[in-house]
PDB file with SEQRES, HELIX, SHEET and CRYST1 records, atoms N, CA, C and O in Angstrom:
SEQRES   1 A   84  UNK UNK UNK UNK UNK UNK UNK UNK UNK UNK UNK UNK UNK          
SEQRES   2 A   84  UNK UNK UNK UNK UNK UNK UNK UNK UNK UNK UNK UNK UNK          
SEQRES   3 A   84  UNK UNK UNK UNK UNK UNK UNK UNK UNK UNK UNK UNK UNK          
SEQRES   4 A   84  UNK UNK UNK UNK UNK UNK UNK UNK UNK UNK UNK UNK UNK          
SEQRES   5 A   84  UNK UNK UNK UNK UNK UNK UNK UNK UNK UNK UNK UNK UNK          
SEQRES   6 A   84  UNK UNK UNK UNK UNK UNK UNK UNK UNK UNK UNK UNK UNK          
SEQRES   7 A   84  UNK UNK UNK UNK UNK UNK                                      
HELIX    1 AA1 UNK A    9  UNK A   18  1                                  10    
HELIX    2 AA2 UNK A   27  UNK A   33  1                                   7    
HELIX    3 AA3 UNK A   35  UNK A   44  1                                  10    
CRYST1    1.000    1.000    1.000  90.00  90.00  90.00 P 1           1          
ATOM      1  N   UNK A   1      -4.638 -35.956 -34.154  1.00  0.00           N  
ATOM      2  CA  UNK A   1      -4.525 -34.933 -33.164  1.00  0.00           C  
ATOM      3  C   UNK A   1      -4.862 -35.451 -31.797  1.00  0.00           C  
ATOM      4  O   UNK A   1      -4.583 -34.840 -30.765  1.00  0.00           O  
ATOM      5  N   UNK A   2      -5.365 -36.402 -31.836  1.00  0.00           N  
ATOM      6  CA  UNK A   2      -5.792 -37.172 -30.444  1.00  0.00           C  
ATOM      7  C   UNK A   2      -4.686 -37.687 -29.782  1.00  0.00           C  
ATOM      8  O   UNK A   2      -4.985 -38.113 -28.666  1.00  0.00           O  
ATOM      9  N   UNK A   3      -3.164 -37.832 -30.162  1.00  0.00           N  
ATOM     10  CA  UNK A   3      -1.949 -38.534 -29.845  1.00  0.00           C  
ATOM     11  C   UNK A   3      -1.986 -37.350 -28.489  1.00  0.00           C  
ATOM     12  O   UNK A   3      -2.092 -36.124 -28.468  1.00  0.00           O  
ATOM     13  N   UNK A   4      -1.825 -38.534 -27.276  1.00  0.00           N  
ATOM     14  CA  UNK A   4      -1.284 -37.397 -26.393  1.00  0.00           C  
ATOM     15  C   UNK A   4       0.262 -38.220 -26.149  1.00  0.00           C  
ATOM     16  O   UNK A   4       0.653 -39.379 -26.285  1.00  0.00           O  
ATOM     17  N   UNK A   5       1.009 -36.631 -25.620  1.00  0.00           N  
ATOM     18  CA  UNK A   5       2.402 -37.393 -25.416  1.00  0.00           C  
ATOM     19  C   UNK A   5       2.718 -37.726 -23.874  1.00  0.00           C  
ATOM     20  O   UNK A   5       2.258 -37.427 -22.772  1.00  0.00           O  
ATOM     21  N   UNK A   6       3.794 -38.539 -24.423  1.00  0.00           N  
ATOM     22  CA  UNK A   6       3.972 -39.653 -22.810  1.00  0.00           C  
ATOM     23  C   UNK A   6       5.332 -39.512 -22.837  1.00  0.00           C  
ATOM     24  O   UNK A   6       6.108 -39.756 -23.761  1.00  0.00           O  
ATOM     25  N   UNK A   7       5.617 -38.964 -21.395  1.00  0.00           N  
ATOM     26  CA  UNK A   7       6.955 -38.895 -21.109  1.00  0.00           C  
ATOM     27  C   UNK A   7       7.700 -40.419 -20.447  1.00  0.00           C  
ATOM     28  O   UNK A   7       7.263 -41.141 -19.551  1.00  0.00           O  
ATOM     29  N   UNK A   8       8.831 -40.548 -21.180  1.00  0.00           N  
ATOM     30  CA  UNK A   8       9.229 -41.634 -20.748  1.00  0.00           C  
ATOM     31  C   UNK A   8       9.566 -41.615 -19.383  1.00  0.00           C  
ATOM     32  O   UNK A   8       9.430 -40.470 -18.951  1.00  0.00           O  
ATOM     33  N   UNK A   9      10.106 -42.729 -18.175  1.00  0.00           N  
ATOM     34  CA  UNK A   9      10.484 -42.856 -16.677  1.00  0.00           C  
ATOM     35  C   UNK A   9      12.235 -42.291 -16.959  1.00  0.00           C  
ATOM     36  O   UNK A   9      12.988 -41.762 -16.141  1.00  0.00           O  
ATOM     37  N   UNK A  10      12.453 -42.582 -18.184  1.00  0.00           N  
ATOM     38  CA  UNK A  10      14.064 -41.765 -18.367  1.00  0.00           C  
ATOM     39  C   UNK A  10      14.150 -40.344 -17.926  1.00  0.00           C  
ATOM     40  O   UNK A  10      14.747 -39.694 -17.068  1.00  0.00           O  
ATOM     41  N   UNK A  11      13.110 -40.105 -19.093  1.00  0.00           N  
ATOM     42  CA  UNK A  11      13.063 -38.243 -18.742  1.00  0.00           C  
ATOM     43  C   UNK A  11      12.951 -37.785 -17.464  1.00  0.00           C  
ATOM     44  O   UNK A  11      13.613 -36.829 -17.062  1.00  0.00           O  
ATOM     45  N   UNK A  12      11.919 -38.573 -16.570  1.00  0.00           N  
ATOM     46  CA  UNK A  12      11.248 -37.727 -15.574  1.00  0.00           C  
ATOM     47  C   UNK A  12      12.509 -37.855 -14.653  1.00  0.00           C  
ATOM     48  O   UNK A  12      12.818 -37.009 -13.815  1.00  0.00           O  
ATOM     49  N   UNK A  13      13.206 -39.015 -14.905  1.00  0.00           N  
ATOM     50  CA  UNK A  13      14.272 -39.049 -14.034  1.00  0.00           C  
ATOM     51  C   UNK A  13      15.458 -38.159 -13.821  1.00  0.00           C  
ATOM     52  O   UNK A  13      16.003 -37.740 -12.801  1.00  0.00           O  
ATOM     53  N   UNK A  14      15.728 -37.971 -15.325  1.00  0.00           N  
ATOM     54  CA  UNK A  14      16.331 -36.739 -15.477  1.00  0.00           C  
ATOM     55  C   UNK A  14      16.078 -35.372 -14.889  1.00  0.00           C  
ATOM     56  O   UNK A  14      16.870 -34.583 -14.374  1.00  0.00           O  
ATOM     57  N   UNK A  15      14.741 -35.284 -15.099  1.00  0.00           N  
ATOM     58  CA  UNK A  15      14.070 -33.721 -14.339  1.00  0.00           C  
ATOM     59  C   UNK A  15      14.194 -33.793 -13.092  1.00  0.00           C  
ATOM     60  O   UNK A  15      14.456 -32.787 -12.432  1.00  0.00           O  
ATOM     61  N   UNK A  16      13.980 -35.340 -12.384  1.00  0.00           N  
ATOM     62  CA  UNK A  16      14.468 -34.575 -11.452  1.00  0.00           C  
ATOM     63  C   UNK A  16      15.459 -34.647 -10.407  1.00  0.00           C  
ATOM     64  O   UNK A  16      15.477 -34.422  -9.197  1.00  0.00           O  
ATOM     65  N   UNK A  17      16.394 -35.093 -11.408  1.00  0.00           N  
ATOM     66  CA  UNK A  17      18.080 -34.895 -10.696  1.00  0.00           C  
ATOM     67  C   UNK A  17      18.547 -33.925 -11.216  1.00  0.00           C  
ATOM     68  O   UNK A  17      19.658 -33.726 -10.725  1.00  0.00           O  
ATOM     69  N   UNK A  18      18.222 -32.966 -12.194  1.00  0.00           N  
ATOM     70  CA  UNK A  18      18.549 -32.068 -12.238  1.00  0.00           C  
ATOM     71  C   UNK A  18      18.416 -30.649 -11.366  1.00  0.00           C  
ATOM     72  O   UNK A  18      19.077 -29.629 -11.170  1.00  0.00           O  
ATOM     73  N   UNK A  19      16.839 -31.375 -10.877  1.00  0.00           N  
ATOM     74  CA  UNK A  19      16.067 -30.196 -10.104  1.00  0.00           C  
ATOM     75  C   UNK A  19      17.102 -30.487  -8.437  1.00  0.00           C  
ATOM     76  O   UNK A  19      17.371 -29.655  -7.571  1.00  0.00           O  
ATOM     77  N   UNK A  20      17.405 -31.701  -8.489  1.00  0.00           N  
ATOM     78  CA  UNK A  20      17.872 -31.870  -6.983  1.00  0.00           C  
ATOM     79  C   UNK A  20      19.242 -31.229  -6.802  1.00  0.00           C  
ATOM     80  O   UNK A  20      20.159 -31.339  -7.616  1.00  0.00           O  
ATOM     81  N   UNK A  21      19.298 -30.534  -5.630  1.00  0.00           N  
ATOM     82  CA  UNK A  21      21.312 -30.001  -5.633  1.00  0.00           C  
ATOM     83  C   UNK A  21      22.058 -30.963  -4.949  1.00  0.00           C  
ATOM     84  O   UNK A  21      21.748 -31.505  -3.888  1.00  0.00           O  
ATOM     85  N   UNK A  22      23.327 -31.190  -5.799  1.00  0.00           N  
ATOM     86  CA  UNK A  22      24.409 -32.235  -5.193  1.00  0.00           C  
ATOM     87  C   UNK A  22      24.745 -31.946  -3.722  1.00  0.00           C  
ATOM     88  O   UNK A  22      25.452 -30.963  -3.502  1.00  0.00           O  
ATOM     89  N   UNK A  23      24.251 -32.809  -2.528  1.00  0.00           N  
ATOM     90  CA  UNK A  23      24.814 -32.840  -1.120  1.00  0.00           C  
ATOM     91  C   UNK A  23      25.905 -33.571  -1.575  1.00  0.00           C  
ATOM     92  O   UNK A  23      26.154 -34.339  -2.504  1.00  0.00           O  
ATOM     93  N   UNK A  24      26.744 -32.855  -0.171  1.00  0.00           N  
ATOM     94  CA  UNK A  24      27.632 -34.100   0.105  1.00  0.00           C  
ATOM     95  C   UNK A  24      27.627 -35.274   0.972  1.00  0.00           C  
ATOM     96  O   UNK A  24      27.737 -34.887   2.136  1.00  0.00           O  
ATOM     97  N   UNK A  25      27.560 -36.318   0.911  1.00  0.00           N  
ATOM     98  CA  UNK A  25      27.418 -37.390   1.589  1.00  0.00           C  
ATOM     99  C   UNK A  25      27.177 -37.649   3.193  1.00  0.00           C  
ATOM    100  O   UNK A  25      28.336 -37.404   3.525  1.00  0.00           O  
ATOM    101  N   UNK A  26      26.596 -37.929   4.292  1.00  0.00           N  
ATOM    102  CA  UNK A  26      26.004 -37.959   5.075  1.00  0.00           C  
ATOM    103  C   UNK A  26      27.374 -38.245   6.125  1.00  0.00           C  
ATOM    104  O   UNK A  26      27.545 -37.719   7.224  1.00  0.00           O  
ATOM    105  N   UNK A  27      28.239 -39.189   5.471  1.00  0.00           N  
ATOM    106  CA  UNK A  27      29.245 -39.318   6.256  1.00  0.00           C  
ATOM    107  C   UNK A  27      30.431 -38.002   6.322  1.00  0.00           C  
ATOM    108  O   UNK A  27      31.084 -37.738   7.331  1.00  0.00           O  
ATOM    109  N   UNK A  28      30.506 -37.423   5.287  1.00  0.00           N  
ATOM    110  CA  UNK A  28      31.536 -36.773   5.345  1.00  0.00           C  
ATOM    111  C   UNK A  28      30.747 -35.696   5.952  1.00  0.00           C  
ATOM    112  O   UNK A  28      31.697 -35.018   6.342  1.00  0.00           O  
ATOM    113  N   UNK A  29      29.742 -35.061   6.307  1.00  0.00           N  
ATOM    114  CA  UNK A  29      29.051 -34.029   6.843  1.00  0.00           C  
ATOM    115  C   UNK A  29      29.029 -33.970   8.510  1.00  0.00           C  
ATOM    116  O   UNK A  29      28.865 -32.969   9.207  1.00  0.00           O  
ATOM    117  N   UNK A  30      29.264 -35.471   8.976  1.00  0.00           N  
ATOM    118  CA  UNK A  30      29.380 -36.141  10.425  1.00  0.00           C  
ATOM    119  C   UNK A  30      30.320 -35.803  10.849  1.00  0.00           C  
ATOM    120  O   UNK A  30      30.502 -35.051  11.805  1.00  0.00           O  
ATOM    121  N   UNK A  31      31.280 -36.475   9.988  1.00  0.00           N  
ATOM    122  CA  UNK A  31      32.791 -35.930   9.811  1.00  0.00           C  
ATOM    123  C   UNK A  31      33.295 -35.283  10.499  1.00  0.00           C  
ATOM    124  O   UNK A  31      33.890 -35.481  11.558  1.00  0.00           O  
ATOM    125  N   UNK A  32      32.875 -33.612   9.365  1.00  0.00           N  
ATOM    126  CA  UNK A  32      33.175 -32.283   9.696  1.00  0.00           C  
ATOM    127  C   UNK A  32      32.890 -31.864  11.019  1.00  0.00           C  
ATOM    128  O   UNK A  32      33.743 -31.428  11.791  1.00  0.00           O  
ATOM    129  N   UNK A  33      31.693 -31.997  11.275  1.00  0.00           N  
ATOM    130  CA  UNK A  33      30.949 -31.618  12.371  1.00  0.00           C  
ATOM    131  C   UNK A  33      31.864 -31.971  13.839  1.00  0.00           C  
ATOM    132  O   UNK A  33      32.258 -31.213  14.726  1.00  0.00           O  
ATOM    133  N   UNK A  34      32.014 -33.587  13.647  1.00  0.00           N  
ATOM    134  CA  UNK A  34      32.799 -34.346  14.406  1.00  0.00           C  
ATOM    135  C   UNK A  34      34.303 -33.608  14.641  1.00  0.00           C  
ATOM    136  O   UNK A  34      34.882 -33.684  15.726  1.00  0.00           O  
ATOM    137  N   UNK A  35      34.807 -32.950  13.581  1.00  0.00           N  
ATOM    138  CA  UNK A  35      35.984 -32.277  13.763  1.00  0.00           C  
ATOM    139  C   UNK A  35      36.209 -30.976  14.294  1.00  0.00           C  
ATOM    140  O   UNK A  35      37.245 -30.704  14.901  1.00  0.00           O  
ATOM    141  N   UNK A  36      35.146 -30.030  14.067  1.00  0.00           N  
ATOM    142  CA  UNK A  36      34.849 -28.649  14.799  1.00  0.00           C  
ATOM    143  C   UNK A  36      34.270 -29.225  15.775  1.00  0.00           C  
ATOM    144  O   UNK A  36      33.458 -28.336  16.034  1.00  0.00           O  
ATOM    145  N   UNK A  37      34.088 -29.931  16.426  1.00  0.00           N  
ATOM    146  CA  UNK A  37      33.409 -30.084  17.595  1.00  0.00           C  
ATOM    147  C   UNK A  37      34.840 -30.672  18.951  1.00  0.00           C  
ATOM    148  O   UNK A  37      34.688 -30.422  20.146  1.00  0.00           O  
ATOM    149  N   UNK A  38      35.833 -31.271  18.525  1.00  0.00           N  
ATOM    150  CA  UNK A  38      36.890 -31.921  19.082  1.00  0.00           C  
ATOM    151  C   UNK A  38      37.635 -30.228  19.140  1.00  0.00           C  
ATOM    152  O   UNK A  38      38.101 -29.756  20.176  1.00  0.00           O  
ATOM    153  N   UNK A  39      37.615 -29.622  18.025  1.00  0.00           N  
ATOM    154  CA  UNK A  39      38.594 -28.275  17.818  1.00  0.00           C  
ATOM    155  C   UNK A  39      38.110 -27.222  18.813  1.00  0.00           C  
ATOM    156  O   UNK A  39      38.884 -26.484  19.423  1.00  0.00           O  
ATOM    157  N   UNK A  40      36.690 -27.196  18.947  1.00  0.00           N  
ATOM    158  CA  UNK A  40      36.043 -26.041  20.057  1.00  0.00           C  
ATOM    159  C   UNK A  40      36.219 -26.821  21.261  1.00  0.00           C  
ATOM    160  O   UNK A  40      36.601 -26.076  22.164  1.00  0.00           O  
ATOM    161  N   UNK A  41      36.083 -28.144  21.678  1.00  0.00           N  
ATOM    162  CA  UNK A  41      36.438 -28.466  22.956  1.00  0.00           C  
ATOM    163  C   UNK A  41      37.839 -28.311  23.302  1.00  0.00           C  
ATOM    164  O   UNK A  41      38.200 -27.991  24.434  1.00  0.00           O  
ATOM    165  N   UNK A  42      38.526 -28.506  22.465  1.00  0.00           N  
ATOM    166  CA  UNK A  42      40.265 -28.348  22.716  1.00  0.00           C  
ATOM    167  C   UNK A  42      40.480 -27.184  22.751  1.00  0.00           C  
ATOM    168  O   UNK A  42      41.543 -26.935  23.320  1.00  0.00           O  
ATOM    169  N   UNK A  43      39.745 -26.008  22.262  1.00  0.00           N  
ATOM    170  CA  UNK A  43      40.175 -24.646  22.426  1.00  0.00           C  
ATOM    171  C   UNK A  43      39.637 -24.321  23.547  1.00  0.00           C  
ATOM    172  O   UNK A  43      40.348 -23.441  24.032  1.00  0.00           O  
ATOM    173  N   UNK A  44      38.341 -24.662  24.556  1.00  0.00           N  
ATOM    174  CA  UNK A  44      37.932 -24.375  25.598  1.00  0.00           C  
ATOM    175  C   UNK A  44      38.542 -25.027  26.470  1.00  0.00           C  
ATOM    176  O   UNK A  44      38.301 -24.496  27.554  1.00  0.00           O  
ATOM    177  N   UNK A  45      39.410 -26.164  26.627  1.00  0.00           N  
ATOM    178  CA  UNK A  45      40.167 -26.818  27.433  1.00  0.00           C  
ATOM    179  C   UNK A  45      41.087 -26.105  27.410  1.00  0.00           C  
ATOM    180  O   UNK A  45      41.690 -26.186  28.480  1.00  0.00           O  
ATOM    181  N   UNK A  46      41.631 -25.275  26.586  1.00  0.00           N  
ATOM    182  CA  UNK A  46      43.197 -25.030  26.413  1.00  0.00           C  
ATOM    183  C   UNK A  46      43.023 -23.183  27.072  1.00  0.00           C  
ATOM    184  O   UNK A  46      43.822 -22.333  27.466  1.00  0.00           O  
ATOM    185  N   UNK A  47      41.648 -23.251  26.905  1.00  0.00           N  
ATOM    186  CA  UNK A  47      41.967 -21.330  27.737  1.00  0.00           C  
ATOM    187  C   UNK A  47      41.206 -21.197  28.786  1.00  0.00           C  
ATOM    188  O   UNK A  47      40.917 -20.068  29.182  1.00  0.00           O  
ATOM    189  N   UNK A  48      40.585 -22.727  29.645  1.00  0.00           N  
ATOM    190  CA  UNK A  48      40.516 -22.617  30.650  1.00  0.00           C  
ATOM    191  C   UNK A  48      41.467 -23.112  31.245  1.00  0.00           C  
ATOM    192  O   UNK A  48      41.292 -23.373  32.435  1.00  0.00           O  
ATOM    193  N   UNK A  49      42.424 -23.328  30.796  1.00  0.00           N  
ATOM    194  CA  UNK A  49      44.033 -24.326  31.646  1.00  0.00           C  
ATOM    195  C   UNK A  49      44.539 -23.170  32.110  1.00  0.00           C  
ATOM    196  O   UNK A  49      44.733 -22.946  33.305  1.00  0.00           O  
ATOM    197  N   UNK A  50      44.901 -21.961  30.688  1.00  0.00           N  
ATOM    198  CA  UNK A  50      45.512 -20.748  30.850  1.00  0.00           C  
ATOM    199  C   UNK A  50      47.106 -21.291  30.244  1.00  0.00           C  
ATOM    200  O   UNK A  50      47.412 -22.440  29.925  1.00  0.00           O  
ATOM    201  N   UNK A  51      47.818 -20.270  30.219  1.00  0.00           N  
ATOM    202  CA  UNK A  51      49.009 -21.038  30.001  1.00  0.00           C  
ATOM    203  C   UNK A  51      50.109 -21.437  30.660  1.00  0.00           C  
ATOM    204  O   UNK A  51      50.058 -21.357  31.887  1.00  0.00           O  
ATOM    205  N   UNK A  52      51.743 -22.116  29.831  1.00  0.00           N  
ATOM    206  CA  UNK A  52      51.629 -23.392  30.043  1.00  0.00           C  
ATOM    207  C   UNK A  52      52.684 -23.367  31.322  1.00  0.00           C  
ATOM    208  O   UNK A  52      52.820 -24.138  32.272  1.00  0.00           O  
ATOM    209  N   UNK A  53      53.525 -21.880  30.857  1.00  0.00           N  
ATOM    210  CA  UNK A  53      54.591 -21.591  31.425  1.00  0.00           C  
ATOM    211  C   UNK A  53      54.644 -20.131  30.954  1.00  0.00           C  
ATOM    212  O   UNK A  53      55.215 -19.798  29.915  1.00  0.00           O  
ATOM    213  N   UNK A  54      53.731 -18.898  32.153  1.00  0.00           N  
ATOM    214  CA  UNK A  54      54.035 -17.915  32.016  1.00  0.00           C  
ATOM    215  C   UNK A  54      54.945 -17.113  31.887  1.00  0.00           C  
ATOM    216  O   UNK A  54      54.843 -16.179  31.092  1.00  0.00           O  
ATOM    217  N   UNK A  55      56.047 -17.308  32.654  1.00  0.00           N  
ATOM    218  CA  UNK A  55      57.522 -16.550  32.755  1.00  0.00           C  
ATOM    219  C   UNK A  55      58.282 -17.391  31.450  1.00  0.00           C  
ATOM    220  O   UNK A  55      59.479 -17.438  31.734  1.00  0.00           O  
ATOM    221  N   UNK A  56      58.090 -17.912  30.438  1.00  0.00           N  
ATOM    222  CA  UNK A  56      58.998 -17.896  29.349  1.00  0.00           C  
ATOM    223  C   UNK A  56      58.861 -17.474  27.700  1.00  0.00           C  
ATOM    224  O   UNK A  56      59.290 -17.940  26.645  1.00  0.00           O  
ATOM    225  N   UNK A  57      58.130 -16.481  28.044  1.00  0.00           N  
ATOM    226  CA  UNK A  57      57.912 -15.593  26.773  1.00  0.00           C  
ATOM    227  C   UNK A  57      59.018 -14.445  27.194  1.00  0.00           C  
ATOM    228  O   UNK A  57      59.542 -14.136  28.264  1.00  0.00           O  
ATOM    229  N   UNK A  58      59.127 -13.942  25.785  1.00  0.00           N  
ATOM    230  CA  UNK A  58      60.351 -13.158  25.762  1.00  0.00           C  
ATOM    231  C   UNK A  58      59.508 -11.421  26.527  1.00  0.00           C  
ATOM    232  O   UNK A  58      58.299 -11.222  26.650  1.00  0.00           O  
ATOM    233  N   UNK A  59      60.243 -10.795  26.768  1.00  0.00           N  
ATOM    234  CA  UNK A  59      59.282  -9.413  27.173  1.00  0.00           C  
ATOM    235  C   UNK A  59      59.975  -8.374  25.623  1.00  0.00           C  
ATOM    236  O   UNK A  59      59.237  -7.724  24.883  1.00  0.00           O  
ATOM    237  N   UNK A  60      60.912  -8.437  25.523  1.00  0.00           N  
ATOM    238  CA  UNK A  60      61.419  -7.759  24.406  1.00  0.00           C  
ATOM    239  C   UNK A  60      61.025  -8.831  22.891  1.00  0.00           C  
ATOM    240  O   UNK A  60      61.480  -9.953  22.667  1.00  0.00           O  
ATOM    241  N   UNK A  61      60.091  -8.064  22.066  1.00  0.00           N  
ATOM    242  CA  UNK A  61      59.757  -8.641  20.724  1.00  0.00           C  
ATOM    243  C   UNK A  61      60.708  -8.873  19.586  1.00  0.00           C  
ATOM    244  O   UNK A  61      60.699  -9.805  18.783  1.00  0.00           O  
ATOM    245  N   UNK A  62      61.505  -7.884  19.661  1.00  0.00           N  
ATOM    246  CA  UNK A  62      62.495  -7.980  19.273  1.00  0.00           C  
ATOM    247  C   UNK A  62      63.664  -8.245  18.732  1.00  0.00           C  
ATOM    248  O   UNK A  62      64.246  -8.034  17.668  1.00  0.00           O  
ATOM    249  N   UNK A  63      63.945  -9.001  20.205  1.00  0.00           N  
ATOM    250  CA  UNK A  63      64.899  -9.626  20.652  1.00  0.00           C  
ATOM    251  C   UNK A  63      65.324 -10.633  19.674  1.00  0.00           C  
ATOM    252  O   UNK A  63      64.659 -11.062  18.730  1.00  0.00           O  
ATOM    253  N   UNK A  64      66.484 -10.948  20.009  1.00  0.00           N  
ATOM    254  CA  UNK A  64      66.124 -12.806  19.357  1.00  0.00           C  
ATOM    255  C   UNK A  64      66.150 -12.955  17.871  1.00  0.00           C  
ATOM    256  O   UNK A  64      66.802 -13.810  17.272  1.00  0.00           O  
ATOM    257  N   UNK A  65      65.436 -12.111  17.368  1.00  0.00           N  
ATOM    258  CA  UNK A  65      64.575 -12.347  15.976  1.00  0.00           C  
ATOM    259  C   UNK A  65      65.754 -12.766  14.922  1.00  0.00           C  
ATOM    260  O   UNK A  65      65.423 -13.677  14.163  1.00  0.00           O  
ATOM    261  N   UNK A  66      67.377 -12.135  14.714  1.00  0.00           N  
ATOM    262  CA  UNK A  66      67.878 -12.694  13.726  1.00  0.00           C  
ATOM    263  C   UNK A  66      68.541 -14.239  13.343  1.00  0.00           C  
ATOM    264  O   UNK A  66      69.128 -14.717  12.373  1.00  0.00           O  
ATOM    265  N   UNK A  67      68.052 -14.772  14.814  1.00  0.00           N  
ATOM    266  CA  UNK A  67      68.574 -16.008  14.527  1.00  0.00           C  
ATOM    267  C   UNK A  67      69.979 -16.185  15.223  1.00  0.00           C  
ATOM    268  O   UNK A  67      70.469 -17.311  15.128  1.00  0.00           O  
ATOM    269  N   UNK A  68      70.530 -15.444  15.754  1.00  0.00           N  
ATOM    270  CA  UNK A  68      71.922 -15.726  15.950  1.00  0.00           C  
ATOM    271  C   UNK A  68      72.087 -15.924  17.704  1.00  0.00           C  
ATOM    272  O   UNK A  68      72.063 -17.120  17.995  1.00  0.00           O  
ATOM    273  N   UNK A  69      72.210 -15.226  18.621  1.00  0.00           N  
ATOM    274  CA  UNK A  69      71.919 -15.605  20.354  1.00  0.00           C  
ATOM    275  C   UNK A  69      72.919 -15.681  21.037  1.00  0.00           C  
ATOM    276  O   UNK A  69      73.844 -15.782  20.230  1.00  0.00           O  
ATOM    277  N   UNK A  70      73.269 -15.693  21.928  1.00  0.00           N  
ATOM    278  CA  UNK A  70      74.337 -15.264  22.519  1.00  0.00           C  
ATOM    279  C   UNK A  70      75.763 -16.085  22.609  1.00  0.00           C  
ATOM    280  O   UNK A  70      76.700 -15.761  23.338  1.00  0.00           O  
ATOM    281  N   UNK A  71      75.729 -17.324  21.630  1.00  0.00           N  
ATOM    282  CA  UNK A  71      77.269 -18.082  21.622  1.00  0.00           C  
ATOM    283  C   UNK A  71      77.378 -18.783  22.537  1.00  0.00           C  
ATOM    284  O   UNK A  71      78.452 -19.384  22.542  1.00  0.00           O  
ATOM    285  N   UNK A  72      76.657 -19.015  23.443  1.00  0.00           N  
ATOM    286  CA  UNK A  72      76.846 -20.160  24.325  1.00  0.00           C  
ATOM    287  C   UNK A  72      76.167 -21.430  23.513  1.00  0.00           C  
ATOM    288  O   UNK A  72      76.269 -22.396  24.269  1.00  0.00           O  
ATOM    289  N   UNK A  73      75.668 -21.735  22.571  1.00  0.00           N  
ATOM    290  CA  UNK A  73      74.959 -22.937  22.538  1.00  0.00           C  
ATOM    291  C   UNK A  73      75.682 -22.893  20.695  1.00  0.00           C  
ATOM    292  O   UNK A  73      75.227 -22.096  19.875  1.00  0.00           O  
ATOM    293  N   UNK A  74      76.616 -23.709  20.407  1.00  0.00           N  
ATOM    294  CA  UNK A  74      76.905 -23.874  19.068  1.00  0.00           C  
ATOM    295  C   UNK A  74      76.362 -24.454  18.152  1.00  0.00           C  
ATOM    296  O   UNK A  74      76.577 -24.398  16.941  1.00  0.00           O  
ATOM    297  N   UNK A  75      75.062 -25.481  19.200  1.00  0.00           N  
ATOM    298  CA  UNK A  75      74.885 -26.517  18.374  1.00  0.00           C  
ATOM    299  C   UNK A  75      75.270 -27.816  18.100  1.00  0.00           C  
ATOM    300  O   UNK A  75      74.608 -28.497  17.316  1.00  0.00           O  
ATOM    301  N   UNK A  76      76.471 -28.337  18.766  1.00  0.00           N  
ATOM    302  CA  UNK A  76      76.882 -29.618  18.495  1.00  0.00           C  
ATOM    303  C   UNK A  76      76.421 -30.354  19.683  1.00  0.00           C  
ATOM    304  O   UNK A  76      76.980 -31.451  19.700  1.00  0.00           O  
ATOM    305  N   UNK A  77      75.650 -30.200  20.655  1.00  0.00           N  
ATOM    306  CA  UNK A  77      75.048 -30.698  21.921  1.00  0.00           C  
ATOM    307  C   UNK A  77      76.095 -31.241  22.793  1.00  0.00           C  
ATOM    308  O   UNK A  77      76.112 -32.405  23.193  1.00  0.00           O  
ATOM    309  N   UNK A  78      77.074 -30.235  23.101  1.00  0.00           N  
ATOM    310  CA  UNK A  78      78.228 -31.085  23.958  1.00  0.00           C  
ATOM    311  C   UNK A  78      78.036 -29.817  24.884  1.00  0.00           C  
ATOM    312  O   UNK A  78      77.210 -28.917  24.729  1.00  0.00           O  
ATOM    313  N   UNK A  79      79.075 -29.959  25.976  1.00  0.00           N  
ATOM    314  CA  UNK A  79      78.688 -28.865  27.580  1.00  0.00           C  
ATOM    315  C   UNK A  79      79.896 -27.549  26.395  1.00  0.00           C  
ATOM    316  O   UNK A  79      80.630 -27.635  25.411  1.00  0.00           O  
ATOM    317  N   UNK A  80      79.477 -26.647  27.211  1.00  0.00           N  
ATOM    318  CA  UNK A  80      80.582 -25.683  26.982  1.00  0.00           C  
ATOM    319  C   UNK A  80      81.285 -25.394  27.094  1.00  0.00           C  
ATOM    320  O   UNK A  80      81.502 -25.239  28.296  1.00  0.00           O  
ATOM    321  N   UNK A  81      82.622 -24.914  26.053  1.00  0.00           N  
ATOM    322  CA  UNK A  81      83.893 -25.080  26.050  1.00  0.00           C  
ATOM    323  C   UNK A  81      84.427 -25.974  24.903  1.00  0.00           C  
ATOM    324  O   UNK A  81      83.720 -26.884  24.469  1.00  0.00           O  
ATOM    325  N   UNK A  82      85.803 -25.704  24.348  1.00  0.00           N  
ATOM    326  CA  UNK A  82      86.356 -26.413  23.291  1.00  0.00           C  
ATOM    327  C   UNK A  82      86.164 -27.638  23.406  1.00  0.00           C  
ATOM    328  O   UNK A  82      85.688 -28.330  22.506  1.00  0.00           O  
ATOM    329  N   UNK A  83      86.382 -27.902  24.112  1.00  0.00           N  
ATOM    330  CA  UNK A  83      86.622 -30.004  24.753  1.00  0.00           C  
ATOM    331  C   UNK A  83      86.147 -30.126  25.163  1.00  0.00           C  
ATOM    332  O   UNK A  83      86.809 -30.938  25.810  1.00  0.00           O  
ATOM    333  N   UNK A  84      84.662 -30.115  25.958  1.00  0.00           N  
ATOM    334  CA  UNK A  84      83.268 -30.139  26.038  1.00  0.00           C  
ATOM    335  C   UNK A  84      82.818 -31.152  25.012  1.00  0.00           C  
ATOM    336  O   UNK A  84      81.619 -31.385  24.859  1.00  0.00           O  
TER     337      UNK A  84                                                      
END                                                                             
């Protein structure tokens, strides 16, 4: 009855990586940080500029939307007109 017990350096090791919670790595945490930090300066650069070219938003929402437009531009990048 005198046996006392002895925990092995295995066990304790075990206890306590279990007890510890998985971080993620020091670099990838820099990272992140590093990336919201470029994203909030670029968004404060970009709405104290204002924008880029006021007069070319459409005023009608509308508009436009099916895709099709008024036939001047066919698409084949030549001037307008058949033989264009």
């Amino acid at each position: 009855m005198g046996e006392s017990r002895q925990s092995s350096p295995d066990a304790d090791a075990d206890a306590g990586a279990a007890l510890r919670k998985p971080a993620p790595p020091p670099v990838l945490v820099g990272f992140l940080l590093l990336l919201v930090l470029i994203f909030v300066v670029s968004y404060a650069v970009g709405a104290a500029a204002g924008p880029v070219a006021p007069g070319i938003h459409r005023t009608d929402p509308g508009a436009g939307t099916s895709g099709g437009g008024d036939g001047t531009d066919d698409g084949t990048g030549h001037g307008h007109g058949a033989d264009g």
